[in-house]
mmCIF file of C-alpha atoms in Angstrom:
data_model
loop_
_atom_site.group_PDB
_atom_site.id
_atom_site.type_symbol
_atom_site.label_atom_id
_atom_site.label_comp_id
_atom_site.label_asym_id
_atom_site.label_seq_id
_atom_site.Cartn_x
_atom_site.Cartn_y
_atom_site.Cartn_z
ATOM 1 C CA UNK A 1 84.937 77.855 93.244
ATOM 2 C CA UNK A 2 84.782 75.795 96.723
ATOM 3 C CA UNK A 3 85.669 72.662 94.384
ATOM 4 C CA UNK A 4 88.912 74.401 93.096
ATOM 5 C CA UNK A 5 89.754 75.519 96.901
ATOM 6 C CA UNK A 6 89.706 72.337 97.825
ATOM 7 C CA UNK A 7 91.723 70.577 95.629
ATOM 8 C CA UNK A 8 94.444 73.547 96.313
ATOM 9 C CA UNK A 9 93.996 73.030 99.892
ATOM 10 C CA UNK A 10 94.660 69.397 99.040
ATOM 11 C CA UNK A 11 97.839 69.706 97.142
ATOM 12 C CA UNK A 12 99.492 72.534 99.530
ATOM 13 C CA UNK A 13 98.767 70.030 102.196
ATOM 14 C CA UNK A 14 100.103 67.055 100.113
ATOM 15 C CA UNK A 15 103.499 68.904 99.523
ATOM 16 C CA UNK A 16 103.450 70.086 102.638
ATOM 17 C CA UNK A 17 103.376 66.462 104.336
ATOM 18 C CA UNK A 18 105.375 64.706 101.743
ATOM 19 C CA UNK A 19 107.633 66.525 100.528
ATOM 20 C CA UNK A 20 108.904 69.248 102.891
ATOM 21 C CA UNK A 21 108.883 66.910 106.134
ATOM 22 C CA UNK A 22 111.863 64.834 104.428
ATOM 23 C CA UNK A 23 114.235 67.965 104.506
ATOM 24 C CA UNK A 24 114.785 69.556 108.217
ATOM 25 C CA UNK A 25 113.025 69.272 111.396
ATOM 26 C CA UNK A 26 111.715 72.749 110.638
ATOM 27 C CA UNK A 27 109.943 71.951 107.978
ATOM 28 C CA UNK A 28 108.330 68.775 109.417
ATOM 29 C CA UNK A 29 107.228 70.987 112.396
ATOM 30 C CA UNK A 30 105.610 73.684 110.351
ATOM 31 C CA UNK A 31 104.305 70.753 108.101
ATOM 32 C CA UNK A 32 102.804 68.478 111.292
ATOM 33 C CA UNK A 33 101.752 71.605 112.849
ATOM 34 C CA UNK A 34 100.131 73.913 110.094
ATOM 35 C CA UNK A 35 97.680 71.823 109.686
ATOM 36 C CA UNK A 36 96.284 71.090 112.676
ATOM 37 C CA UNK A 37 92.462 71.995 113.116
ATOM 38 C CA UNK A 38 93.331 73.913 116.149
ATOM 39 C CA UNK A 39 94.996 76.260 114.564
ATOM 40 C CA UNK A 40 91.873 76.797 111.867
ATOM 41 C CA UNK A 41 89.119 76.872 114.775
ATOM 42 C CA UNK A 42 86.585 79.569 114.654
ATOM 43 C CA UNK A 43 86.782 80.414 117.935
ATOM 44 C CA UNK A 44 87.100 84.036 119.701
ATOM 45 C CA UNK A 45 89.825 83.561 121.563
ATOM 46 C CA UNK A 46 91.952 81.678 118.547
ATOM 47 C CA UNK A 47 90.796 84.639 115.821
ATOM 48 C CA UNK A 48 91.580 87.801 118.374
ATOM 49 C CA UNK A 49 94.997 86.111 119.199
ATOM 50 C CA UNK A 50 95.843 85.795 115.274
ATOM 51 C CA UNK A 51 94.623 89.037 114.734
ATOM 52 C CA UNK A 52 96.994 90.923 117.063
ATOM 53 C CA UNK A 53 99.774 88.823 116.387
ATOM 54 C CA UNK A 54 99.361 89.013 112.061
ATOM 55 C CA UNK A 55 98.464 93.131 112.825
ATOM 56 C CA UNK A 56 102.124 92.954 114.506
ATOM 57 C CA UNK A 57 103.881 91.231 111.685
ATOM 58 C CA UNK A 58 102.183 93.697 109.487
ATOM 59 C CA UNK A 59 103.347 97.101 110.727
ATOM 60 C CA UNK A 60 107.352 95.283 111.242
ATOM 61 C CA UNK A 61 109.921 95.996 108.622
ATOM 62 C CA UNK A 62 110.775 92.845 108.208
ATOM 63 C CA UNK A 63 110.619 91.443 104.891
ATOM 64 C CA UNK A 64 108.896 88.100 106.119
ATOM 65 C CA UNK A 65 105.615 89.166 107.816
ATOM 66 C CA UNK A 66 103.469 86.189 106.935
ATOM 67 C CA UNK A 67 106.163 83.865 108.278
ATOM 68 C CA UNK A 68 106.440 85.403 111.945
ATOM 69 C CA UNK A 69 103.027 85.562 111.248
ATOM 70 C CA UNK A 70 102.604 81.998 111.037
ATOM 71 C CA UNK A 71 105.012 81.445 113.863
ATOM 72 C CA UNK A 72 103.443 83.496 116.346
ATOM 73 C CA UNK A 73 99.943 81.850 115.739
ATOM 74 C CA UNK A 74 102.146 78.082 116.113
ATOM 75 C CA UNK A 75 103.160 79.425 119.390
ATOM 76 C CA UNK A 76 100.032 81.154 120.809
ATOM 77 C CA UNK A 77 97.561 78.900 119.553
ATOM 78 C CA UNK A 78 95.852 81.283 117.058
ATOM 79 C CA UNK A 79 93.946 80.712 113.839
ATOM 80 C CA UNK A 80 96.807 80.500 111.102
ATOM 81 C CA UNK A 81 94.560 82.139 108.379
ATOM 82 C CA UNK A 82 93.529 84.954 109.915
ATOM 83 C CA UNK A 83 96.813 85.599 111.199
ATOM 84 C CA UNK A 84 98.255 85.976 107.876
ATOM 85 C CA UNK A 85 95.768 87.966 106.243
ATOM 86 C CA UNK A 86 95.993 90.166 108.985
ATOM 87 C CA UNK A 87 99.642 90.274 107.836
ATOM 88 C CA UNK A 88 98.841 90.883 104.503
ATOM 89 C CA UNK A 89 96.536 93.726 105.727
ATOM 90 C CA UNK A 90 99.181 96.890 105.236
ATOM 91 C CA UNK A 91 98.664 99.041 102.304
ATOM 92 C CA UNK A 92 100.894 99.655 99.678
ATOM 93 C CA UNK A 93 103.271 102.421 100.572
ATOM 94 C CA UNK A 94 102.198 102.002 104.481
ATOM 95 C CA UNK A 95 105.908 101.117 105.160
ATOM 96 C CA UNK A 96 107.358 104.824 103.820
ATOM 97 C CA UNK A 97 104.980 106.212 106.287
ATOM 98 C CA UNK A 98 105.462 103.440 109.080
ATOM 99 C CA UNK A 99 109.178 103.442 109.174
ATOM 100 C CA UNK A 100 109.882 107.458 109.806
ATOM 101 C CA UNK A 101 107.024 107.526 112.558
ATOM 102 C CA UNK A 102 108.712 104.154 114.114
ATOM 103 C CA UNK A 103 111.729 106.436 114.603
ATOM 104 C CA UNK A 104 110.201 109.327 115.844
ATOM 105 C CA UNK A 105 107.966 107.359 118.235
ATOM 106 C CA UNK A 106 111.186 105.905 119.322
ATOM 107 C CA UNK A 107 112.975 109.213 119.540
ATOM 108 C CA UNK A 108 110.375 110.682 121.365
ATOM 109 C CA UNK A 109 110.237 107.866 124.308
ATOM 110 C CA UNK A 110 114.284 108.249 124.301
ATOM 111 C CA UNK A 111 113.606 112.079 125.315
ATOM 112 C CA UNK A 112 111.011 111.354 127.154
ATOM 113 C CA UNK A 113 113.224 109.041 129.568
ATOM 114 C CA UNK A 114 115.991 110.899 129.683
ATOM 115 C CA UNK A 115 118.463 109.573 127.274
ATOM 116 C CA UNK A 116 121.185 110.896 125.273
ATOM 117 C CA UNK A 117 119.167 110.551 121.540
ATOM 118 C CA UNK A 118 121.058 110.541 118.302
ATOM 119 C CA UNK A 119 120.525 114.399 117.839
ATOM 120 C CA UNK A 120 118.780 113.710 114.611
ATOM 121 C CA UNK A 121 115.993 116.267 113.101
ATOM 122 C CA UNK A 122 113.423 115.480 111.226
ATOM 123 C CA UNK A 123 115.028 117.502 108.749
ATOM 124 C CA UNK A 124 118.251 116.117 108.458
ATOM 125 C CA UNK A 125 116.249 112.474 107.699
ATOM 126 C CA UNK A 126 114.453 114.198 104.846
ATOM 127 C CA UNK A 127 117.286 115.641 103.691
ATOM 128 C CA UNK A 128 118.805 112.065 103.689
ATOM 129 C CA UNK A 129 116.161 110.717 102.359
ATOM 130 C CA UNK A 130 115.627 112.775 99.502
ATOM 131 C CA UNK A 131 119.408 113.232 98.260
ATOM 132 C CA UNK A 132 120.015 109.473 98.958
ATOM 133 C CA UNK A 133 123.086 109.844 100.716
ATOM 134 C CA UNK A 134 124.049 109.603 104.304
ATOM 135 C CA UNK A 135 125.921 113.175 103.965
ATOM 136 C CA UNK A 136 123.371 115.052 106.305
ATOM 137 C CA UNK A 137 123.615 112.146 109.036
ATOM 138 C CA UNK A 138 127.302 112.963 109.587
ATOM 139 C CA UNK A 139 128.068 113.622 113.345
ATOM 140 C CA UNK A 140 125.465 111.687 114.499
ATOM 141 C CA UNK A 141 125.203 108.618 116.358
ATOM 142 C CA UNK A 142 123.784 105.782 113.683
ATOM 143 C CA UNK A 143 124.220 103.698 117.033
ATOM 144 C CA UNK A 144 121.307 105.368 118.865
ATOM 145 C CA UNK A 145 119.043 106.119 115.641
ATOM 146 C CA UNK A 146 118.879 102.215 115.140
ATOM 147 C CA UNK A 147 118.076 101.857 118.631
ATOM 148 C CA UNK A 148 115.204 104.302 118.849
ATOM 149 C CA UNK A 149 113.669 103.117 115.723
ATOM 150 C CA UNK A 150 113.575 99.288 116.805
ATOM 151 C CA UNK A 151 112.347 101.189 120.102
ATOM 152 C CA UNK A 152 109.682 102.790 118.177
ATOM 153 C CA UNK A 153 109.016 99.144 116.364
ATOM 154 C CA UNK A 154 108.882 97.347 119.059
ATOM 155 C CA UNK A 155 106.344 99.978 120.743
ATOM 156 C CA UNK A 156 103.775 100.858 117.722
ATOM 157 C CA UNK A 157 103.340 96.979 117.330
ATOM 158 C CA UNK A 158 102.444 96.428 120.880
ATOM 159 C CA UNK A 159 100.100 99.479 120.815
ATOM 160 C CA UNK A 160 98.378 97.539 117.174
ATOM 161 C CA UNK A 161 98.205 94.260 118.191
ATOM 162 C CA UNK A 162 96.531 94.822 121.726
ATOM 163 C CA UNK A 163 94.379 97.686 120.083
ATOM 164 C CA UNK A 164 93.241 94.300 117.104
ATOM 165 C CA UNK A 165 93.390 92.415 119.322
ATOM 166 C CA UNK A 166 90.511 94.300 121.714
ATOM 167 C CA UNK A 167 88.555 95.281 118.758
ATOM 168 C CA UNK A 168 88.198 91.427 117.335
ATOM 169 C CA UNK A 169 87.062 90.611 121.113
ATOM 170 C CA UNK A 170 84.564 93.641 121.099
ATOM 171 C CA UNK A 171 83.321 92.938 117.471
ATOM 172 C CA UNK A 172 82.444 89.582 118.465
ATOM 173 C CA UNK A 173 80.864 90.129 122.164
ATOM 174 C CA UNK A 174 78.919 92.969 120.539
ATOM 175 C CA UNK A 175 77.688 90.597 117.685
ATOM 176 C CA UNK A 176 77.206 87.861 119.936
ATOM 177 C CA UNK A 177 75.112 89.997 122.340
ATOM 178 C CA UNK A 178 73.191 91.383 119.352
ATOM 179 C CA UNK A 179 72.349 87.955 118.362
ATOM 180 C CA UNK A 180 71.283 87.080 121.761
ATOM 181 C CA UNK A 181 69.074 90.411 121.882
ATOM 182 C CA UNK A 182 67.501 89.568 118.515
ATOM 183 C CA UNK A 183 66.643 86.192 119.474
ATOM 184 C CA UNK A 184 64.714 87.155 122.483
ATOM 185 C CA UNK A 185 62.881 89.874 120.834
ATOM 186 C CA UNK A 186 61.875 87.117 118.150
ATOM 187 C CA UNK A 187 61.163 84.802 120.557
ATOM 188 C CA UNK A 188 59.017 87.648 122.653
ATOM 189 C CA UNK A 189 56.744 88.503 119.417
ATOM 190 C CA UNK A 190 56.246 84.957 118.457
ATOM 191 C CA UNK A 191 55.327 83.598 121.667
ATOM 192 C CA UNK A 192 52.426 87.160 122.068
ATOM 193 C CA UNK A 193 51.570 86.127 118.649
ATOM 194 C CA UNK A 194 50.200 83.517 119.715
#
């Protein structure tokens, strides 16, 4: 299995040097730079940072997660991999459930500061939803419900990638302190063993 890995690893890295770098700058950056070993370290600080960023590019509606993804570990210096399988991390059907509690998370922060909202119900969005027509939204201000749902968006993938980002580094201080722990107790036995 590691054999075949390899020699995919090896071809994705062939076209990706070769072939790709003769077309735009963009592509020879991504190519030069996807590939660099410090953005597949094993470190804690380069894993937490991917994981935050990929568990942002997960919960966005966009339909290119794995490539902001990809981006945002470029530009922060995270591990690539584990940025994009973070990405990849959303269930199926996560988005019908993501998108609606964007808006209200967004519609709620509107009211909470005081701003004129879109005077859209919860109803009136199921309604919409389930006849497929905008019919129920008439009135309203399509204006302001865009803007409290990419306030919502914007929000709830702060909140996830801090909140991945602080369980990676607690998951790995934890292990790393129960390593420690383990060691000395080994170390403790063997050396009254003796």
């Amino acid at each position: 299995m590691e054999k075949h890995y390899r020699r995919l690893v090896r071809k994705v890295k062939y076209f990706l040097l070769t072939e790709i770098r003769k077309k735009s700058w963009w592509s020879k950056f991504l190519a030069a730079n996807v590939f660099d070993a410090r953005f597949w370290s094993w470190e804690r600080g380069a894993v937490a940072r991917a994981a935050g960023w990929g568990s942002m590019a997960a919960i966005s509606p966009l339909p290119v997660q794995t490539f902001w993804a990809i981006l945002a570990c470029l530009w922060r210096k995270g591990n690539v991999p584990v940025g994009v399988l973070m990405a990849w991390l959303s269930p199926p059907g996560f988005t019908f459930f993501a998108i609606p509690a964007q808006w209200f998370l967004g519609n709620y922060v509107c009211a909470m500061l005081g701003f004129e909202g879109s005077g859209a119900k919860w109803a009136m969005l199921e309604q919409a939803t389930k006849h497929m027509s905008l019919q129920p939204l008439d009135g309203l201000n399509l204006y302001m419900i865009g803007v409290e749902f990419f306030l919502g968006w914007i929000l709830s993938s702060i909140v996830v990638g801090f909140l991945c980002y602080g369980i990676v580094n607690c998951i790995w201080l934890g292990e790393m302190k129960i390593s420690a722990w383990w060691h000395r107790r080994k170390n403790f036995f063997e050396g009254n063993a003796e």
